PDB file of C-alpha atoms and ligand atoms in Angstrom:
ATOM      1  CA  UNK V   1     -29.465  51.195 -42.718  1.00  0.00           C
ATOM      2  CA  UNK V   2     -28.851  49.391 -39.397  1.00  0.00           C
ATOM      3  CA  UNK V   3     -31.597  47.691 -37.471  1.00  0.00           C
ATOM      4  CA  UNK V   4     -31.543  46.221 -33.898  1.00  0.00           C
ATOM      5  CA  UNK V   5     -33.907  43.346 -33.216  1.00  0.00           C
ATOM      6  CA  UNK V   6     -34.717  42.742 -29.522  1.00  0.00           C
ATOM      7  CA  UNK V   7     -36.522  39.384 -29.454  1.00  0.00           C
ATOM      8  CA  UNK V   8     -36.029  36.405 -27.181  1.00  0.00           C
ATOM      9  CA  UNK V   9     -37.787  33.920 -29.535  1.00  0.00           C
ATOM     10  CA  UNK V  10     -34.616  32.822 -31.379  1.00  0.00           C
ATOM     11  CA  UNK V  11     -36.528  31.222 -34.316  1.00  0.00           C
ATOM     12  CA  UNK V  12     -38.465  34.434 -34.915  1.00  0.00           C
ATOM     13  CA  UNK V  13     -35.412  36.683 -34.445  1.00  0.00           C
ATOM     14  CA  UNK V  14     -33.354  34.553 -36.850  1.00  0.00           C
ATOM     15  CA  UNK V  15     -36.203  34.503 -39.461  1.00  0.00           C
ATOM     16  CA  UNK V  16     -36.645  38.270 -39.286  1.00  0.00           C
ATOM     17  CA  UNK V  17     -32.885  38.831 -39.464  1.00  0.00           C
ATOM     18  CA  UNK V  18     -32.578  36.685 -42.546  1.00  0.00           C
ATOM     19  CA  UNK V  19     -35.397  38.569 -44.344  1.00  0.00           C
ATOM     20  CA  UNK V  20     -34.066  41.946 -43.374  1.00  0.00           C
ATOM     21  CA  UNK V  21     -30.515  41.071 -44.544  1.00  0.00           C
ATOM     22  CA  UNK V  22     -31.963  39.792 -47.855  1.00  0.00           C
ATOM     23  CA  UNK V  23     -33.668  43.192 -48.161  1.00  0.00           C
ATOM     24  CA  UNK V  24     -30.289  44.848 -47.811  1.00  0.00           C
ATOM     25  CA  UNK V  25     -30.297  46.020 -44.139  1.00  0.00           C
ATOM     26  CA  UNK V  26     -27.580  45.451 -41.586  1.00  0.00           C
ATOM     27  CA  UNK V  27     -29.068  43.702 -38.535  1.00  0.00           C
ATOM     28  CA  UNK V  28     -27.930  43.141 -34.919  1.00  0.00           C
ATOM     29  CA  UNK V  29     -29.770  40.975 -32.407  1.00  0.00           C
ATOM     30  CA  UNK V  30     -30.386  41.253 -28.668  1.00  0.00           C
ATOM     31  CA  UNK V  31     -32.118  38.294 -26.972  1.00  0.00           C
ATOM     32  CA  UNK V  32     -33.054  40.071 -23.731  1.00  0.00           C
ATOM     33  CA  UNK V  33     -33.960  43.588 -22.549  1.00  0.00           C
ATOM     34  CA  UNK V  34     -30.791  44.367 -20.689  1.00  0.00           C
ATOM     35  CA  UNK V  35     -28.608  43.514 -23.740  1.00  0.00           C
ATOM     36  CA  UNK V  36     -30.857  45.695 -25.955  1.00  0.00           C
ATOM     37  CA  UNK V  37     -30.662  48.545 -23.410  1.00  0.00           C
ATOM     38  CA  UNK V  38     -26.909  48.250 -23.312  1.00  0.00           C
ATOM     39  CA  UNK V  39     -26.621  48.290 -27.141  1.00  0.00           C
ATOM     40  CA  UNK V  40     -28.901  51.332 -27.334  1.00  0.00           C
ATOM     41  CA  UNK V  41     -27.133  53.327 -24.669  1.00  0.00           C
ATOM     42  CA  UNK V  42     -23.631  52.605 -26.060  1.00  0.00           C
ATOM     43  CA  UNK V  43     -21.816  55.238 -28.093  1.00  0.00           C
ATOM     44  CA  UNK V  44     -22.484  53.356 -31.271  1.00  0.00           C
ATOM     45  CA  UNK V  45     -26.214  53.557 -30.646  1.00  0.00           C
ATOM     46  CA  UNK V  46     -26.587  56.474 -33.086  1.00  0.00           C
ATOM     47  CA  UNK V  47     -25.721  54.069 -35.850  1.00  0.00           C
ATOM     48  CA  UNK V  48     -29.150  52.400 -35.527  1.00  0.00           C
ATOM     49  CA  UNK V  49     -31.923  53.582 -37.790  1.00  0.00           C
ATOM     50  CA  UNK V  50     -34.731  51.365 -36.378  1.00  0.00           C
ATOM     51  CA  UNK V  51     -35.384  49.255 -33.333  1.00  0.00           C
ATOM     52  CA  UNK V  52     -37.711  46.188 -33.512  1.00  0.00           C
ATOM     53  CA  UNK V  53     -38.782  45.513 -29.969  1.00  0.00           C
ATOM     54  CA  UNK V  54     -40.603  42.512 -28.458  1.00  0.00           C
ATOM     55  CA  UNK V  55     -42.682  43.602 -25.417  1.00  0.00           C
ATOM     56  CA  UNK V  56     -42.154  40.360 -23.506  1.00  0.00           C
ATOM     57  CA  UNK V  57     -38.405  40.193 -22.985  1.00  0.00           C
ATOM     58  CA  UNK V  58     -36.440  38.574 -20.179  1.00  0.00           C
ATOM     59  CA  UNK V  59     -34.201  40.615 -17.802  1.00  0.00           C
ATOM     60  CA  UNK V  60     -35.862  43.923 -18.760  1.00  0.00           C
ATOM     61  CA  UNK V  61     -39.259  44.331 -20.429  1.00  0.00           C
ATOM     62  CA  UNK V  62     -39.563  45.844 -23.861  1.00  0.00           C
ATOM     63  CA  UNK V  63     -41.519  48.720 -22.412  1.00  0.00           C
ATOM     64  CA  UNK V  64     -38.803  49.511 -19.935  1.00  0.00           C
ATOM     65  CA  UNK V  65     -36.200  49.451 -22.746  1.00  0.00           C
ATOM     66  CA  UNK V  66     -38.353  51.856 -24.723  1.00  0.00           C
ATOM     67  CA  UNK V  67     -38.975  54.188 -21.748  1.00  0.00           C
ATOM     68  CA  UNK V  68     -35.267  54.371 -21.055  1.00  0.00           C
ATOM     69  CA  UNK V  69     -34.484  55.019 -24.719  1.00  0.00           C
ATOM     70  CA  UNK V  70     -36.984  57.914 -24.876  1.00  0.00           C
ATOM     71  CA  UNK V  71     -35.812  59.274 -21.526  1.00  0.00           C
ATOM     72  CA  UNK V  72     -32.374  59.690 -23.085  1.00  0.00           C
ATOM     73  CA  UNK V  73     -34.011  61.917 -25.754  1.00  0.00           C
ATOM     74  CA  UNK V  74     -33.606  59.394 -28.607  1.00  0.00           C
ATOM     75  CA  UNK V  75     -36.131  59.671 -31.466  1.00  0.00           C
ATOM     76  CA  UNK V  76     -35.054  56.362 -32.997  1.00  0.00           C
ATOM     77  CA  UNK V  77     -38.098  54.847 -34.787  1.00  0.00           C
ATOM     78  CA  UNK V  78     -39.444  51.867 -32.799  1.00  0.00           C
ATOM     79  CA  UNK V  79     -41.684  49.042 -34.025  1.00  0.00           C
ATOM     80  CA  UNK V  80     -43.039  47.003 -31.127  1.00  0.00           C
ATOM     81  CA  UNK V  81     -44.057  43.390 -31.419  1.00  0.00           C
ATOM     82  CA  UNK V  82     -46.892  42.322 -29.143  1.00  0.00           C
ATOM     83  CA  UNK V  83     -48.589  38.969 -28.368  1.00  0.00           C
ATOM     84  CA  UNK V  84     -51.942  38.278 -29.924  1.00  0.00           C
ATOM     85  CA  UNK V  85     -54.658  40.608 -28.637  1.00  0.00           C
ATOM     86  CA  UNK V  86     -52.195  42.309 -26.312  1.00  0.00           C
ATOM     87  CA  UNK V  87     -54.220  45.513 -26.176  1.00  0.00           C
ATOM     88  CA  UNK V  88     -52.790  46.710 -22.938  1.00  0.00           C
ATOM     89  CA  UNK V  89     -49.318  46.149 -24.375  1.00  0.00           C
ATOM     90  CA  UNK V  90     -50.145  48.200 -27.436  1.00  0.00           C
ATOM     91  CA  UNK V  91     -51.531  51.123 -25.469  1.00  0.00           C
ATOM     92  CA  UNK V  92     -48.627  51.015 -22.970  1.00  0.00           C
ATOM     93  CA  UNK V  93     -46.263  50.758 -25.947  1.00  0.00           C
ATOM     94  CA  UNK V  94     -47.613  53.872 -27.630  1.00  0.00           C
ATOM     95  CA  UNK V  95     -47.625  55.724 -24.319  1.00  0.00           C
ATOM     96  CA  UNK V  96     -43.998  54.769 -23.856  1.00  0.00           C
ATOM     97  CA  UNK V  97     -43.101  56.187 -27.273  1.00  0.00           C
ATOM     98  CA  UNK V  98     -43.459  53.478 -29.876  1.00  0.00           C
ATOM     99  CA  UNK V  99     -44.054  54.520 -33.496  1.00  0.00           C
ATOM    100  CA  UNK V 100     -45.854  51.433 -34.745  1.00  0.00           C
ATOM    101  CA  UNK V 101     -46.737  47.970 -33.614  1.00  0.00           C
ATOM    102  CA  UNK V 102     -47.308  44.474 -35.098  1.00  0.00           C
ATOM    103  CA  UNK V 103     -49.344  41.741 -33.498  1.00  0.00           C
ATOM    104  CA  UNK V 104     -47.850  38.231 -33.588  1.00  0.00           C
ATOM    105  CA  UNK V 105     -48.206  36.223 -35.709  1.00  0.00           C
ATOM    106  CA  UNK V 106     -47.725  38.614 -38.619  1.00  0.00           C
ATOM    107  CA  UNK V 107     -47.007  38.243 -42.253  1.00  0.00           C
ATOM    108  CA  UNK V 108     -43.440  38.765 -43.333  1.00  0.00           C
ATOM    109  CA  UNK V 109     -44.560  41.032 -46.197  1.00  0.00           C
ATOM    110  CA  UNK V 110     -46.419  43.301 -43.847  1.00  0.00           C
ATOM    111  CA  UNK V 111     -43.399  43.372 -41.500  1.00  0.00           C
ATOM    112  CA  UNK V 112     -41.054  44.424 -44.329  1.00  0.00           C
ATOM    113  CA  UNK V 113     -43.540  47.134 -45.442  1.00  0.00           C
ATOM    114  CA  UNK V 114     -43.792  48.541 -41.931  1.00  0.00           C
ATOM    115  CA  UNK V 115     -39.954  48.496 -41.579  1.00  0.00           C
ATOM    116  CA  UNK V 116     -39.541  50.287 -44.932  1.00  0.00           C
ATOM    117  CA  UNK V 117     -42.210  52.898 -43.961  1.00  0.00           C
ATOM    118  CA  UNK V 118     -40.555  53.617 -40.548  1.00  0.00           C
ATOM    119  CA  UNK V 119     -37.143  53.929 -42.171  1.00  0.00           C
ATOM    120  CA  UNK V 120     -38.528  56.367 -44.777  1.00  0.00           C
ATOM    121  CA  UNK V 121     -39.969  58.569 -42.070  1.00  0.00           C
ATOM    122  CA  UNK V 122     -36.643  58.575 -40.225  1.00  0.00           C
ATOM    123  CA  UNK V 123     -36.074  60.023 -36.762  1.00  0.00           C
ATOM    124  CA  UNK V 124     -39.030  62.206 -35.963  1.00  0.00           C
ATOM    125  CA  UNK V 125     -40.507  63.382 -32.718  1.00  0.00           C
ATOM    126  CA  UNK V 126     -42.711  60.663 -31.201  1.00  0.00           C
ATOM    127  CA  UNK V 127     -45.361  63.372 -30.434  1.00  0.00           C
ATOM    128  CA  UNK V 128     -46.884  62.708 -33.862  1.00  0.00           C
ATOM    129  CA  UNK V 129     -48.047  59.197 -32.983  1.00  0.00           C
ATOM    130  CA  UNK V 130     -51.547  58.435 -31.914  1.00  0.00           C
ATOM    131  CA  UNK V 131     -53.089  55.697 -29.836  1.00  0.00           C
ATOM    132  CA  UNK V 132     -55.250  53.172 -31.699  1.00  0.00           C
ATOM    133  CA  UNK V 133     -59.028  52.913 -31.591  1.00  0.00           C
ATOM    134  CA  UNK V 134     -61.071  49.874 -30.686  1.00  0.00           C
ATOM    135  CA  UNK V 135     -64.469  48.890 -32.049  1.00  0.00           C
ATOM    136  CA  UNK V 136     -67.166  46.493 -30.893  1.00  0.00           C
ATOM    137  CA  UNK V 137     -70.884  46.514 -31.793  1.00  0.00           C
ATOM    138  CA  UNK V 138     -71.963  50.096 -32.370  1.00  0.00           C
ATOM    139  CA  UNK V 139     -69.127  51.398 -30.255  1.00  0.00           C
ATOM    140  CA  UNK V 140     -65.887  53.040 -31.222  1.00  0.00           C
ATOM    141  CA  UNK V 141     -63.407  53.883 -28.488  1.00  0.00           C
ATOM    142  CA  UNK V 142     -60.580  56.345 -29.052  1.00  0.00           C
ATOM    143  CA  UNK V 143     -57.913  55.238 -26.608  1.00  0.00           C
ATOM    144  CA  UNK V 144     -56.020  58.462 -26.912  1.00  0.00           C
ATOM    145  CA  UNK V 145     -58.804  60.893 -25.957  1.00  0.00           C
ATOM    146  CA  UNK V 146     -60.756  58.224 -23.926  1.00  0.00           C
ATOM    147  CA  UNK V 147     -63.776  59.283 -25.957  1.00  0.00           C
ATOM    148  CA  UNK V 148     -66.282  56.620 -26.977  1.00  0.00           C
ATOM    149  CA  UNK V 149     -68.763  57.035 -29.768  1.00  0.00           C
ATOM    150  CA  UNK V 150     -71.821  54.921 -29.003  1.00  0.00           C
ATOM    151  CA  UNK V 151     -75.468  54.590 -30.027  1.00  0.00           C
ATOM    152  CA  UNK V 152     -76.186  57.166 -27.335  1.00  0.00           C
ATOM    153  CA  UNK V 153     -73.674  59.676 -28.559  1.00  0.00           C
ATOM    154  CA  UNK V 154     -70.215  60.652 -27.374  1.00  0.00           C
ATOM    155  CA  UNK V 155     -69.123  59.592 -23.871  1.00  0.00           C
ATOM    156  CA  UNK V 156     -65.968  60.693 -22.084  1.00  0.00           C
ATOM    157  CA  UNK V 157     -64.562  57.669 -20.182  1.00  0.00           C
ATOM    158  CA  UNK V 158     -62.634  58.144 -16.968  1.00  0.00           C
ATOM    159  CA  UNK V 159     -59.174  56.718 -16.630  1.00  0.00           C
ATOM    160  CA  UNK V 160     -60.446  53.910 -14.411  1.00  0.00           C
ATOM    161  CA  UNK V 161     -63.305  53.112 -16.793  1.00  0.00           C
ATOM    162  CA  UNK V 162     -60.827  52.827 -19.706  1.00  0.00           C
ATOM    163  CA  UNK V 163     -58.459  50.754 -17.592  1.00  0.00           C
ATOM    164  CA  UNK V 164     -61.269  48.285 -16.796  1.00  0.00           C
ATOM    165  CA  UNK V 165     -62.461  48.285 -20.399  1.00  0.00           C
ATOM    166  CA  UNK V 166     -58.990  47.491 -21.604  1.00  0.00           C
ATOM    167  CA  UNK V 167     -58.695  44.644 -19.120  1.00  0.00           C
ATOM    168  CA  UNK V 168     -61.915  43.227 -20.549  1.00  0.00           C
ATOM    169  CA  UNK V 169     -60.728  43.717 -24.177  1.00  0.00           C
ATOM    170  CA  UNK V 170     -57.382  42.124 -23.397  1.00  0.00           C
ATOM    171  CA  UNK V 171     -59.092  39.079 -21.950  1.00  0.00           C
ATOM    172  CA  UNK V 172     -61.838  38.829 -24.505  1.00  0.00           C
ATOM    173  CA  UNK V 173     -63.942  35.686 -24.084  1.00  0.00           C
ATOM    174  CA  UNK V 174     -62.310  34.774 -20.736  1.00  0.00           C
ATOM    175  CA  UNK V 175     -63.946  34.975 -17.287  1.00  0.00           C
ATOM    176  CA  UNK V 176     -62.479  37.665 -15.085  1.00  0.00           C
ATOM    177  CA  UNK V 177     -63.163  37.119 -11.392  1.00  0.00           C
ATOM    178  CA  UNK V 178     -64.096  40.030  -9.199  1.00  0.00           C
ATOM    179  CA  UNK V 179     -60.791  39.486  -7.391  1.00  0.00           C
ATOM    180  CA  UNK V 180     -58.758  39.817 -10.607  1.00  0.00           C
ATOM    181  CA  UNK V 181     -60.678  42.901 -11.678  1.00  0.00           C
ATOM    182  CA  UNK V 182     -60.249  44.627  -8.312  1.00  0.00           C
ATOM    183  CA  UNK V 183     -56.605  43.800  -8.198  1.00  0.00           C
ATOM    184  CA  UNK V 184     -55.832  44.929 -11.807  1.00  0.00           C
ATOM    185  CA  UNK V 185     -57.970  48.061 -11.947  1.00  0.00           C
ATOM    186  CA  UNK V 186     -57.835  49.370  -8.370  1.00  0.00           C
ATOM    187  CA  UNK V 187     -54.948  47.398  -6.973  1.00  0.00           C
ATOM    188  CA  UNK V 188     -56.920  46.444  -3.857  1.00  0.00           C
ATOM    189  CA  UNK V 189     -57.443  43.087  -2.200  1.00  0.00           C
ATOM    190  CA  UNK V 190     -60.502  41.128  -3.359  1.00  0.00           C
ATOM    191  CA  UNK V 191     -62.198  41.331   0.049  1.00  0.00           C
ATOM    192  CA  UNK V 192     -62.984  45.064  -0.291  1.00  0.00           C
ATOM    193  CA  UNK V 193     -65.354  47.127  -2.289  1.00  0.00           C
ATOM    194  CA  UNK V 194     -66.892  44.653  -4.715  1.00  0.00           C
ATOM    195  CA  UNK V 195     -69.882  46.976  -4.945  1.00  0.00           C
ATOM    196  CA  UNK V 196     -67.668  49.637  -6.576  1.00  0.00           C
ATOM    197  CA  UNK V 197     -66.683  47.075  -9.173  1.00  0.00           C
ATOM    198  CA  UNK V 198     -70.256  46.028  -9.842  1.00  0.00           C
ATOM    199  CA  UNK V 199     -71.197  49.717 -10.253  1.00  0.00           C
ATOM    200  CA  UNK V 200     -68.505  50.086 -12.876  1.00  0.00           C
ATOM    201  CA  UNK V 201     -69.803  47.117 -14.864  1.00  0.00           C
ATOM    202  CA  UNK V 202     -73.291  48.700 -14.654  1.00  0.00           C
ATOM    203  CA  UNK V 203     -71.756  51.869 -16.146  1.00  0.00           C
ATOM    204  CA  UNK V 204     -69.961  50.070 -18.935  1.00  0.00           C
ATOM    205  CA  UNK V 205     -73.266  48.326 -19.769  1.00  0.00           C
ATOM    206  CA  UNK V 206     -75.092  51.644 -19.792  1.00  0.00           C
ATOM    207  CA  UNK V 207     -72.530  53.132 -22.184  1.00  0.00           C
ATOM    208  CA  UNK V 208     -72.065  50.188 -24.582  1.00  0.00           C
ATOM    209  CA  UNK V 209     -74.982  47.762 -24.437  1.00  0.00           C
ATOM    210  CA  UNK V 210     -78.028  48.184 -26.668  1.00  0.00           C
ATOM    211  CA  UNK V 211     -80.120  47.013 -23.762  1.00  0.00           C
ATOM    212  CA  UNK V 212     -78.248  47.362 -20.460  1.00  0.00           C
ATOM    213  CA  UNK V 213     -80.813  45.064 -18.765  1.00  0.00           C
ATOM    214  CA  UNK V 214     -79.928  42.257 -21.227  1.00  0.00           C
ATOM    215  CA  UNK V 215     -76.164  42.624 -21.630  1.00  0.00           C
ATOM    216  CA  UNK V 216     -74.574  40.849 -24.599  1.00  0.00           C
ATOM    217  CA  UNK V 217     -71.023  42.203 -24.420  1.00  0.00           C
ATOM    218  CA  UNK V 218     -70.405  42.390 -20.656  1.00  0.00           C
ATOM    219  CA  UNK V 219     -71.826  39.146 -19.305  1.00  0.00           C
ATOM    220  CA  UNK V 220     -72.191  38.126 -15.730  1.00  0.00           C
ATOM    221  CA  UNK V 221     -70.789  34.651 -14.995  1.00  0.00           C
ATOM    222  CA  UNK V 222     -72.756  33.609 -11.948  1.00  0.00           C
ATOM    223  CA  UNK V 223     -70.629  33.005  -8.890  1.00  0.00           C
ATOM    224  CA  UNK V 224     -67.404  33.781 -10.729  1.00  0.00           C
ATOM    225  CA  UNK V 225     -67.247  37.223 -12.234  1.00  0.00           C
ATOM    226  CA  UNK V 226     -67.597  38.809 -15.668  1.00  0.00           C
ATOM    227  CA  UNK V 227     -66.795  38.006 -19.245  1.00  0.00           C
ATOM    228  CA  UNK V 228     -66.417  40.372 -22.251  1.00  0.00           C
ATOM    229  CA  UNK V 229     -67.635  39.044 -25.632  1.00  0.00           C
ATOM    230  CA  UNK V 230     -66.665  41.182 -28.612  1.00  0.00           C
ATOM    231  CA  UNK V 231     -68.875  39.486 -31.171  1.00  0.00           C
ATOM    232  CA  UNK V 232     -71.919  37.996 -29.485  1.00  0.00           C
ATOM    233  CA  UNK V 233     -74.155  35.788 -31.547  1.00  0.00           C
TER     234      UNK V 233
HETATM  235 CA1  LIG E   1     -40.988  37.370 -25.981  1.00  0.00          CA
END
């Protein structure tokens, strides 16, 4: 079994390589996205049984490497490594065709179990994967179907609502300014349409807050913007 590790953190890459070799696998390393892409598009690429892919890579992002791999029709199993709470990364990773993910920092034992499980499965169509779910309070959000199960029942989120929600989830506990939200969700300059943004926050509160008039999860930070708190006291 031959594994390619695409990871720019040399200490982590060396540690993983050592453990995998001890477990009996052959391992190659790529320290940036372009090198990984070259190794995967080369004739010898078929010899790989698994790709371990960091999302944040120099020269070409991990997601781009993955998209290019899938666009060539490869069904190579891919385990993506994401930064802590990198929810957008995970969702984007699954959409781009990842089979599994691990959030850094992770336990070596779990890493080796995931590797073994992916290798057992072998090359299968990525269509069988599913996006993860996210839970806070009484709410469960299925990121694949964009359906949320809340105290009020089942709600179908629009793409923009989910995008905004993911931005909040990804920046849990941090203040997001109106400007940042507008730019990230709508891609418009902060000067325009802040009312649209406020209306969206009102909608998220209506869906997910127990009492929308006294929000606990989607807090207003006066004069600055909004903050999402996953576990309010
Ligand atoms: Ca990295």
